[in-house]
PDB file of C-alpha atoms in Angstrom:
ATOM      1  CA  THR A 279     107.173  86.793 222.047  1.00 77.00           C
ATOM      2  CA  TRP A 280     105.455  83.890 223.990  1.00 82.00           C
ATOM      3  CA  LEU A 281     106.115  85.430 227.369  1.00 84.00           C
ATOM      4  CA  LEU A 282     104.401  88.699 226.525  1.00 89.00           C
ATOM      5  CA  ARG A 283     101.349  86.605 225.223  1.00 88.00           C
ATOM      6  CA  PHE A 284     101.173  84.774 228.355  1.00 87.00           C
ATOM      7  CA  LEU A 285     101.472  87.877 230.302  1.00 90.00           C
ATOM      8  CA  ALA A 286      98.463  89.401 228.390  1.00 90.00           C
ATOM      9  CA  ALA A 287      96.403  86.345 229.021  1.00 89.00           C
ATOM     10  CA  CYS A 288      96.781  86.711 232.780  1.00 92.00           C
ATOM     11  CA  THR A 289      93.339  88.592 233.122  1.00 94.00           C
ATOM     12  CA  LEU A 290      89.922  87.499 234.743  1.00 91.00           C
ATOM     13  CA  SER A 291      88.255  87.487 231.455  1.00 93.00           C
ATOM     14  CA  ALA A 292      91.032  85.203 229.966  1.00 92.00           C
ATOM     15  CA  SER A 293      90.940  82.957 232.914  1.00 92.00           C
ATOM     16  CA  ARG A 294      87.211  82.605 232.918  1.00 94.00           C
ATOM     17  CA  GLU A 295      87.180  81.782 229.149  1.00 94.00           C
ATOM     18  CA  ALA A 296      89.899  79.313 229.627  1.00 93.00           C
ATOM     19  CA  THR A 297      88.168  77.585 232.490  1.00 95.00           C
ATOM     20  CA  VAL A 298      85.135  77.148 230.262  1.00 96.00           C
ATOM     21  CA  GLN A 299      87.054  75.529 227.557  1.00 96.00           C
ATOM     22  CA  LEU A 300      89.240  73.259 229.825  1.00 96.00           C
ATOM     23  CA  LEU A 301      86.112  72.189 232.053  1.00 96.00           C
ATOM     24  CA  ALA A 302      84.553  71.226 228.665  1.00 96.00           C
ATOM     25  CA  LEU A 303      87.649  69.355 227.560  1.00 96.00           C
ATOM     26  CA  GLY A 304      88.136  67.687 230.876  1.00 95.00           C
ATOM     27  CA  PHE A 305      84.408  66.437 231.082  1.00 95.00           C
ATOM     28  CA  TYR A 306      84.698  65.060 227.688  1.00 97.00           C
ATOM     29  CA  SER A 307      88.110  63.270 228.327  1.00 95.00           C
ATOM     30  CA  ARG A 308      86.958  61.908 231.530  1.00 94.00           C
ATOM     31  CA  SER A 309      83.808  60.438 229.756  1.00 95.00           C
ATOM     32  CA  LEU A 310      86.146  58.747 227.126  1.00 95.00           C
ATOM     33  CA  VAL A 311      88.366  57.132 230.087  1.00 94.00           C
ATOM     34  CA  HIS A 312      85.266  55.912 231.719  1.00 95.00           C
ATOM     35  CA  THR A 313      84.235  54.130 228.614  1.00 95.00           C
ATOM     36  CA  VAL A 314      87.703  52.721 228.046  1.00 95.00           C
ATOM     37  CA  VAL A 315      87.642  51.536 231.491  1.00 94.00           C
ATOM     38  CA  ARG A 316      84.491  49.861 231.265  1.00 94.00           C
ATOM     39  CA  GLU A 317      85.119  48.359 227.746  1.00 94.00           C
ATOM     40  CA  GLU A 318      88.810  47.335 228.126  1.00 94.00           C
ATOM     41  CA  ASN A 319      90.804  45.352 230.464  1.00 91.00           C
ATOM     42  CA  ILE A 320      93.672  47.911 231.093  1.00 95.00           C
ATOM     43  CA  ALA A 321      95.481  47.676 234.387  1.00 95.00           C
ATOM     44  CA  PHE A 322      96.792  51.273 235.022  1.00 95.00           C
ATOM     45  CA  ASP A 323      96.223  51.666 238.937  1.00 93.00           C
ATOM     46  CA  TYR A 324      92.963  53.312 238.156  1.00 93.00           C
ATOM     47  CA  VAL A 325      90.905  54.707 241.131  1.00 92.00           C
ATOM     48  CA  ARG A 326      87.966  57.030 241.569  1.00 91.00           C
ATOM     49  CA  ASN A 327      89.253  58.621 244.735  1.00 91.00           C
ATOM     50  CA  GLY A 328      88.509  62.364 244.618  1.00 95.00           C
ATOM     51  CA  LYS A 329      90.748  65.179 244.967  1.00 96.00           C
ATOM     52  CA  LEU A 330      91.290  67.654 247.782  1.00 97.00           C
ATOM     53  CA  VAL A 331      93.017  70.943 247.332  1.00 97.00           C
ATOM     54  CA  LEU A 332      94.262  72.397 250.595  1.00 98.00           C
ATOM     55  CA  TYR A 333      94.596  76.059 251.563  1.00 97.00           C
ATOM     56  CA  ARG A 334      96.589  77.472 254.636  1.00 96.00           C
ATOM     57  CA  SER A 335      94.911  81.093 254.335  1.00 96.00           C
ATOM     58  CA  ALA A 336      91.640  82.156 254.639  1.00 96.00           C
ATOM     59  CA  ARG A 337      92.142  84.567 251.773  1.00 96.00           C
ATOM     60  CA  GLY A 338      93.208  81.687 249.351  1.00 96.00           C
ATOM     61  CA  LEU A 339      90.288  79.711 250.447  1.00 97.00           C
ATOM     62  CA  GLU A 340      87.854  82.538 249.730  1.00 97.00           C
ATOM     63  CA  GLY A 341      89.341  82.965 246.140  1.00 95.00           C
ATOM     64  CA  ALA A 342      88.958  79.327 245.452  1.00 96.00           C
ATOM     65  CA  LYS A 343      85.346  79.357 246.618  1.00 97.00           C
ATOM     66  CA  ARG A 344      84.792  82.156 244.316  1.00 95.00           C
ATOM     67  CA  GLN A 345      86.282  79.825 241.368  1.00 95.00           C
ATOM     68  CA  MET A 346      84.413  77.019 242.526  1.00 96.00           C
ATOM     69  CA  ALA A 347      81.080  78.956 242.356  1.00 97.00           C
ATOM     70  CA  PHE A 348      82.015  79.800 238.667  1.00 96.00           C
ATOM     71  CA  GLN A 349      82.894  76.406 237.906  1.00 96.00           C
ATOM     72  CA  ALA A 350      79.291  75.169 239.405  1.00 96.00           C
ATOM     73  CA  THR A 351      77.674  77.097 236.753  1.00 96.00           C
ATOM     74  CA  LEU A 352      79.523  75.112 234.101  1.00 96.00           C
ATOM     75  CA  GLY A 353      78.634  71.700 235.595  1.00 95.00           C
ATOM     76  CA  ALA A 354      81.494  71.169 238.231  1.00 95.00           C
ATOM     77  CA  GLU A 355      80.614  69.394 241.381  1.00 95.00           C
ATOM     78  CA  GLN A 356      82.788  70.625 244.139  1.00 96.00           C
ATOM     79  CA  GLU A 357      82.477  71.108 247.750  1.00 97.00           C
ATOM     80  CA  ALA A 358      84.223  73.687 250.192  1.00 97.00           C
ATOM     81  CA  VAL A 359      85.186  71.933 253.360  1.00 97.00           C
ATOM     82  CA  SER A 360      86.902  73.159 256.624  1.00 97.00           C
ATOM     83  CA  GLY A 361      90.225  72.526 257.937  1.00 96.00           C
ATOM     84  CA  GLN A 362      88.826  69.624 260.222  1.00 96.00           C
ATOM     85  CA  ALA A 363      86.799  68.276 257.330  1.00 97.00           C
ATOM     86  CA  CYS A 364      90.005  67.958 255.272  1.00 97.00           C
ATOM     87  CA  LEU A 365      91.510  65.710 258.174  1.00 96.00           C
ATOM     88  CA  ASP A 366      88.410  63.615 258.304  1.00 96.00           C
ATOM     89  CA  LEU A 367      88.646  63.296 254.464  1.00 96.00           C
ATOM     90  CA  GLU A 368      92.091  62.330 254.418  1.00 96.00           C
ATOM     91  CA  PRO A 369      93.726  61.094 257.868  1.00 94.00           C
ATOM     92  CA  ALA A 370      97.260  61.296 256.444  1.00 93.00           C
ATOM     93  CA  LEU A 371      96.921  65.051 256.739  1.00 95.00           C
ATOM     94  CA  ALA A 372      96.721  64.692 260.570  1.00 94.00           C
ATOM     95  CA  PRO A 373     100.434  66.497 260.941  1.00 93.00           C
ATOM     96  CA  LEU A 374      98.709  69.498 259.345  1.00 93.00           C
ATOM     97  CA  ALA A 375      95.898  69.881 262.299  1.00 94.00           C
ATOM     98  CA  GLY A 376      95.415  73.465 263.092  1.00 93.00           C
ATOM     99  CA  LYS A 377      97.393  74.647 260.001  1.00 95.00           C
ATOM    100  CA  LEU A 378      94.554  74.328 257.378  1.00 96.00           C
ATOM    101  CA  ALA A 379      92.032  77.022 256.771  1.00 97.00           C
ATOM    102  CA  GLY A 380      90.082  74.499 254.678  1.00 97.00           C
ATOM    103  CA  GLY A 381      90.048  72.943 250.938  1.00 97.00           C
ATOM    104  CA  ILE A 382      88.078  72.171 247.924  1.00 98.00           C
ATOM    105  CA  TYR A 383      86.946  68.641 247.541  1.00 98.00           C
ATOM    106  CA  THR A 384      85.984  67.237 244.093  1.00 96.00           C
ATOM    107  CA  PRO A 385      84.507  63.834 244.791  1.00 95.00           C
ATOM    108  CA  SER A 386      84.566  62.885 240.894  1.00 93.00           C
ATOM    109  CA  GLU A 387      88.231  63.096 240.238  1.00 93.00           C
ATOM    110  CA  ASP A 388      90.015  59.940 239.067  1.00 92.00           C
ATOM    111  CA  ALA A 389      93.481  59.015 239.082  1.00 92.00           C
ATOM    112  CA  GLY A 390      95.703  56.491 237.310  1.00 93.00           C
ATOM    113  CA  ASP A 391      99.252  55.772 235.819  1.00 93.00           C
ATOM    114  CA  CYS A 392      99.233  57.566 232.371  1.00 92.00           C
ATOM    115  CA  HIS A 393     101.927  55.623 231.113  1.00 93.00           C
ATOM    116  CA  LYS A 394     100.599  52.380 231.957  1.00 95.00           C
ATOM    117  CA  PHE A 395      97.143  53.669 230.599  1.00 96.00           C
ATOM    118  CA  THR A 396      98.666  54.683 227.178  1.00 95.00           C
ATOM    119  CA  ARG A 397     100.579  51.543 226.838  1.00 95.00           C
ATOM    120  CA  GLY A 398      97.480  49.378 227.452  1.00 96.00           C
ATOM    121  CA  LEU A 399      95.501  51.690 225.052  1.00 95.00           C
ATOM    122  CA  ALA A 400      97.950  51.128 222.354  1.00 96.00           C
ATOM    123  CA  ASP A 401      97.755  47.348 222.872  1.00 95.00           C
ATOM    124  CA  ALA A 402      93.945  47.677 222.603  1.00 95.00           C
ATOM    125  CA  ALA A 403      94.210  49.689 219.505  1.00 95.00           C
ATOM    126  CA  ALA A 404      96.604  47.102 217.864  1.00 96.00           C
ATOM    127  CA  GLY A 405      94.262  44.420 218.612  1.00 94.00           C
ATOM    128  CA  ARG A 406      91.655  46.254 216.572  1.00 94.00           C
ATOM    129  CA  GLY A 407      94.234  46.690 213.601  1.00 96.00           C
ATOM    130  CA  VAL A 408      95.798  50.099 214.286  1.00 95.00           C
ATOM    131  CA  LYS A 409      99.489  49.939 213.180  1.00 94.00           C
ATOM    132  CA  PHE A 410     102.081  51.728 215.338  1.00 94.00           C
ATOM    133  CA  LEU A 411     105.478  52.792 213.968  1.00 94.00           C
ATOM    134  CA  TYR A 412     107.541  52.732 216.779  1.00 93.00           C
ATOM    135  CA  GLY A 413     111.160  54.176 216.466  1.00 93.00           C
ATOM    136  CA  ALA A 414     110.283  56.453 213.497  1.00 94.00           C
ATOM    137  CA  THR A 415     111.448  60.109 213.436  1.00 95.00           C
ATOM    138  CA  ALA A 416     109.251  62.473 211.512  1.00 95.00           C
ATOM    139  CA  HIS A 417     111.451  64.802 209.645  1.00 95.00           C
ATOM    140  CA  GLY A 418     108.736  66.901 207.598  1.00 95.00           C
ATOM    141  CA  LEU A 419     105.336  67.121 206.046  1.00 96.00           C
ATOM    142  CA  VAL A 420     104.628  66.442 202.399  1.00 96.00           C
ATOM    143  CA  THR A 421     102.032  68.847 200.897  1.00 95.00           C
ATOM    144  CA  GLU A 422     100.099  68.939 197.540  1.00 94.00           C
ATOM    145  CA  ALA A 423      98.163  72.119 197.014  1.00 89.00           C
ATOM    146  CA  ASP A 424      96.820  73.114 200.240  1.00 88.00           C
ATOM    147  CA  ARG A 425      96.602  69.486 201.684  1.00 93.00           C
ATOM    148  CA  VAL A 426      99.185  67.469 203.712  1.00 96.00           C
ATOM    149  CA  VAL A 427      99.521  64.033 201.933  1.00 96.00           C
ATOM    150  CA  ALA A 428     102.340  62.428 203.767  1.00 97.00           C
ATOM    151  CA  VAL A 429     104.730  62.681 206.734  1.00 97.00           C
ATOM    152  CA  ARG A 430     108.594  62.080 205.905  1.00 96.00           C
ATOM    153  CA  THR A 431     109.770  59.825 208.396  1.00 96.00           C
ATOM    154  CA  SER A 432     113.219  57.719 208.868  1.00 96.00           C
ATOM    155  CA  LEU A 433     111.200  54.650 207.793  1.00 95.00           C
ATOM    156  CA  GLY A 434     109.868  56.200 204.687  1.00 95.00           C
ATOM    157  CA  ASP A 435     106.976  58.428 203.790  1.00 96.00           C
ATOM    158  CA  VAL A 436     103.472  57.623 205.477  1.00 96.00           C
ATOM    159  CA  THR A 437     100.502  58.586 203.419  1.00 96.00           C
ATOM    160  CA  ALA A 438      96.768  59.030 204.980  1.00 95.00           C
ATOM    161  CA  ASP A 439      93.660  60.986 204.485  1.00 94.00           C
ATOM    162  CA  ALA A 440      93.997  62.784 207.410  1.00 95.00           C
ATOM    163  CA  PHE A 441      96.770  63.839 209.998  1.00 96.00           C
ATOM    164  CA  VAL A 442      96.739  64.789 213.637  1.00 96.00           C
ATOM    165  CA  MET A 443      99.724  66.944 214.861  1.00 95.00           C
ATOM    166  CA  ALA A 444     100.334  66.007 218.574  1.00 94.00           C
ATOM    167  CA  LEU A 445     103.997  66.329 219.141  1.00 93.00           C
ATOM    168  CA  GLY A 446     103.980  69.094 221.839  1.00 91.00           C
ATOM    169  CA  ILE A 447     106.905  71.423 221.539  1.00 91.00           C
ATOM    170  CA  ASN A 448     108.229  69.470 218.502  1.00 91.00           C
ATOM    171  CA  SER A 449     105.323  70.202 216.551  1.00 94.00           C
ATOM    172  CA  LEU A 450     106.848  73.769 215.860  1.00 93.00           C
ATOM    173  CA  ASP A 451     109.612  72.579 213.278  1.00 92.00           C
ATOM    174  CA  LEU A 452     107.049  70.564 211.474  1.00 95.00           C
ATOM    175  CA  LEU A 453     104.650  73.316 211.043  1.00 95.00           C
ATOM    176  CA  ARG A 454     107.030  76.280 210.424  1.00 94.00           C
ATOM    177  CA  PRO A 455     107.565  75.340 206.738  1.00 93.00           C
ATOM    178  CA  LEU A 456     103.727  75.442 206.311  1.00 93.00           C
ATOM    179  CA  GLY A 457     103.608  78.988 207.751  1.00 93.00           C
ATOM    180  CA  ILE A 458     101.676  77.724 210.796  1.00 93.00           C
ATOM    181  CA  LYS A 459     102.528  79.475 214.039  1.00 90.00           C
ATOM    182  CA  VAL A 460     101.370  77.984 217.256  1.00 90.00           C
ATOM    183  CA  PRO A 461     101.768  79.569 220.976  1.00 88.00           C
ATOM    184  CA  LEU A 462     103.940  76.877 222.325  1.00 90.00           C
ATOM    185  CA  TYR A 463     107.030  77.343 224.721  1.00 89.00           C
ATOM    186  CA  PRO A 464     108.685  74.407 226.479  1.00 88.00           C
ATOM    187  CA  ILE A 465     108.580  74.193 230.306  1.00 86.00           C
ATOM    188  CA  ASN A 466     110.470  71.674 232.685  1.00 85.00           C
ATOM    189  CA  GLY A 467     108.092  70.067 235.270  1.00 85.00           C
ATOM    190  CA  TYR A 468     109.273  67.774 238.246  1.00 87.00           C
ATOM    191  CA  SER A 469     107.811  64.579 239.468  1.00 88.00           C
ATOM    192  CA  LEU A 470     108.829  61.738 241.870  1.00 88.00           C
ATOM    193  CA  THR A 471     107.328  58.294 241.932  1.00 91.00           C
ATOM    194  CA  LEU A 472     108.101  56.362 245.185  1.00 90.00           C
ATOM    195  CA  PRO A 473     107.224  52.954 246.568  1.00 92.00           C
ATOM    196  CA  ILE A 474     104.883  52.820 249.526  1.00 89.00           C
ATOM    197  CA  GLY A 475     106.157  50.796 252.315  1.00 80.00           C
ATOM    198  CA  SER A 476     104.206  48.970 255.065  1.00 74.00           C
ATOM    199  CA  ALA A 477     105.224  51.657 257.398  1.00 78.00           C
ATOM    200  CA  HIS A 478     104.017  54.569 255.427  1.00 82.00           C
ATOM    201  CA  LYS A 479     100.599  56.243 255.769  1.00 84.00           C
ATOM    202  CA  PRO A 480     100.175  57.776 252.301  1.00 87.00           C
ATOM    203  CA  PRO A 481      96.983  59.713 251.489  1.00 92.00           C
ATOM    204  CA  ARG A 482      94.141  57.753 249.965  1.00 92.00           C
ATOM    205  CA  ILE A 483      92.903  60.599 247.782  1.00 94.00           C
ATOM    206  CA  SER A 484      94.797  63.033 245.540  1.00 95.00           C
ATOM    207  CA  ILE A 485      96.091  65.887 247.589  1.00 96.00           C
ATOM    208  CA  THR A 486      97.073  69.526 246.043  1.00 96.00           C
ATOM    209  CA  ASP A 487      98.957  71.543 248.548  1.00 94.00           C
ATOM    210  CA  THR A 488      98.848  75.070 247.166  1.00 94.00           C
ATOM    211  CA  HIS A 489     101.140  76.309 249.843  1.00 91.00           C
ATOM    212  CA  ASN A 490     103.987  74.241 248.601  1.00 86.00           C
ATOM    213  CA  LYS A 491     102.702  73.883 244.998  1.00 88.00           C
ATOM    214  CA  VAL A 492     102.875  70.325 244.966  1.00 90.00           C
ATOM    215  CA  VAL A 493     100.367  67.311 244.271  1.00 93.00           C
ATOM    216  CA  TYR A 494     100.398  63.985 245.959  1.00 93.00           C
ATOM    217  CA  ALA A 495      98.724  60.935 244.056  1.00 92.00           C
ATOM    218  CA  PRO A 496      98.385  57.390 245.245  1.00 91.00           C
ATOM    219  CA  LEU A 497      99.125  55.084 242.243  1.00 91.00           C
ATOM    220  CA  GLY A 498      98.546  51.443 243.433  1.00 89.00           C
ATOM    221  CA  ASP A 499     101.625  50.758 245.540  1.00 90.00           C
ATOM    222  CA  ARG A 500     103.306  53.925 244.716  1.00 92.00           C
ATOM    223  CA  LEU A 501     103.133  57.421 245.640  1.00 92.00           C
ATOM    224  CA  ARG A 502     103.500  60.276 242.662  1.00 92.00           C
ATOM    225  CA  ILE A 503     104.902  63.553 244.069  1.00 91.00           C
ATOM    226  CA  ALA A 504     104.825  66.391 241.397  1.00 90.00           C
ATOM    227  CA  GLY A 505     105.078  70.242 241.406  1.00 85.00           C
ATOM    228  CA  MET A 506     106.767  73.240 240.095  1.00 82.00           C
ATOM    229  CA  ALA A 507     107.376  74.243 236.380  1.00 83.00           C
ATOM    230  CA  ASP A 508     110.400  76.117 235.199  1.00 84.00           C
ATOM    231  CA  ILE A 509     110.343  78.322 231.927  1.00 83.00           C
ATOM    232  CA  THR A 510     113.740  76.993 230.657  1.00 79.00           C
ATOM    233  CA  GLY A 511     113.223  76.865 226.984  1.00 78.00           C
ATOM    234  CA  LEU A 512     114.768  73.956 225.268  1.00 76.00           C
ATOM    235  CA  LYS A 513     117.203  73.492 228.065  1.00 71.00           C
ATOM    236  CA  SER A 514     117.210  69.729 229.096  1.00 69.00           C
ATOM    237  CA  GLY A 515     118.002  68.232 232.353  1.00 74.00           C
ATOM    238  CA  PRO A 516     116.535  68.540 235.846  1.00 78.00           C
ATOM    239  CA  ASP A 517     117.410  71.261 238.587  1.00 79.00           C
ATOM    240  CA  ALA A 518     118.823  69.448 241.568  1.00 82.00           C
ATOM    241  CA  ARG A 519     117.299  72.173 243.728  1.00 82.00           C
ATOM    242  CA  ARG A 520     113.766  71.649 242.465  1.00 81.00           C
ATOM    243  CA  LEU A 521     114.062  67.720 242.998  1.00 79.00           C
ATOM    244  CA  ALA A 522     115.214  68.560 246.409  1.00 80.00           C
ATOM    245  CA  LEU A 523     112.136  70.301 247.404  1.00 78.00           C
ATOM    246  CA  LEU A 524     110.099  67.288 246.470  1.00 77.00           C
ATOM    247  CA  THR A 525     112.045  64.921 248.459  1.00 76.00           C
ATOM    248  CA  ARG A 526     112.447  67.066 251.690  1.00 71.00           C
TER     249      ARG A 526
END
């Protein structure tokens, strides 16, 4: 099952292999975003404000330093900073004075509203002739020999020379008739996006609080707070207890 495969992958060698692959993908993705930002006029609250990951224990910080050293061999540019340096980088952390062992600061990290970005990217693509079929439901794949030649949708069959499967957990039902099994399992994540009032003093850079497993990201005049992931299967709907942790 997926859970057993997940546990089997919880090893140092598997973690390092995943780090190599994810960093390469992240660098490539970031370069593409920078190209889009440079060439398109998309408003998505984009900032290059860096990211600071906080640690409250010396042990946790030392482990993060070892991971940072490994990632440096792959081209990542990060810096281990003291607890006081964390406060200097982000004054909004002042209430945590004396409670931080330190942090890992990545100055090259970007942030932006992903919903606004994808909507803007779709508008830019439409301006270049890309056709979007909004409201269409994919029911299955049409094959000939060993090739997919069309997608059967609620708006009719869509033919093409090539297809990209990017439906997340919903990919399973479409791929199963082809005998293709992919290691996907659904989880529930939680986030809040709140307006920033004039009396508030939100962080200026993205903050990851490893103690509470919560991320804070400023997005224009809003603050996004995200954290936790529940392995719930296809169960829908938020857990009120999880949301309470984000709002406390």
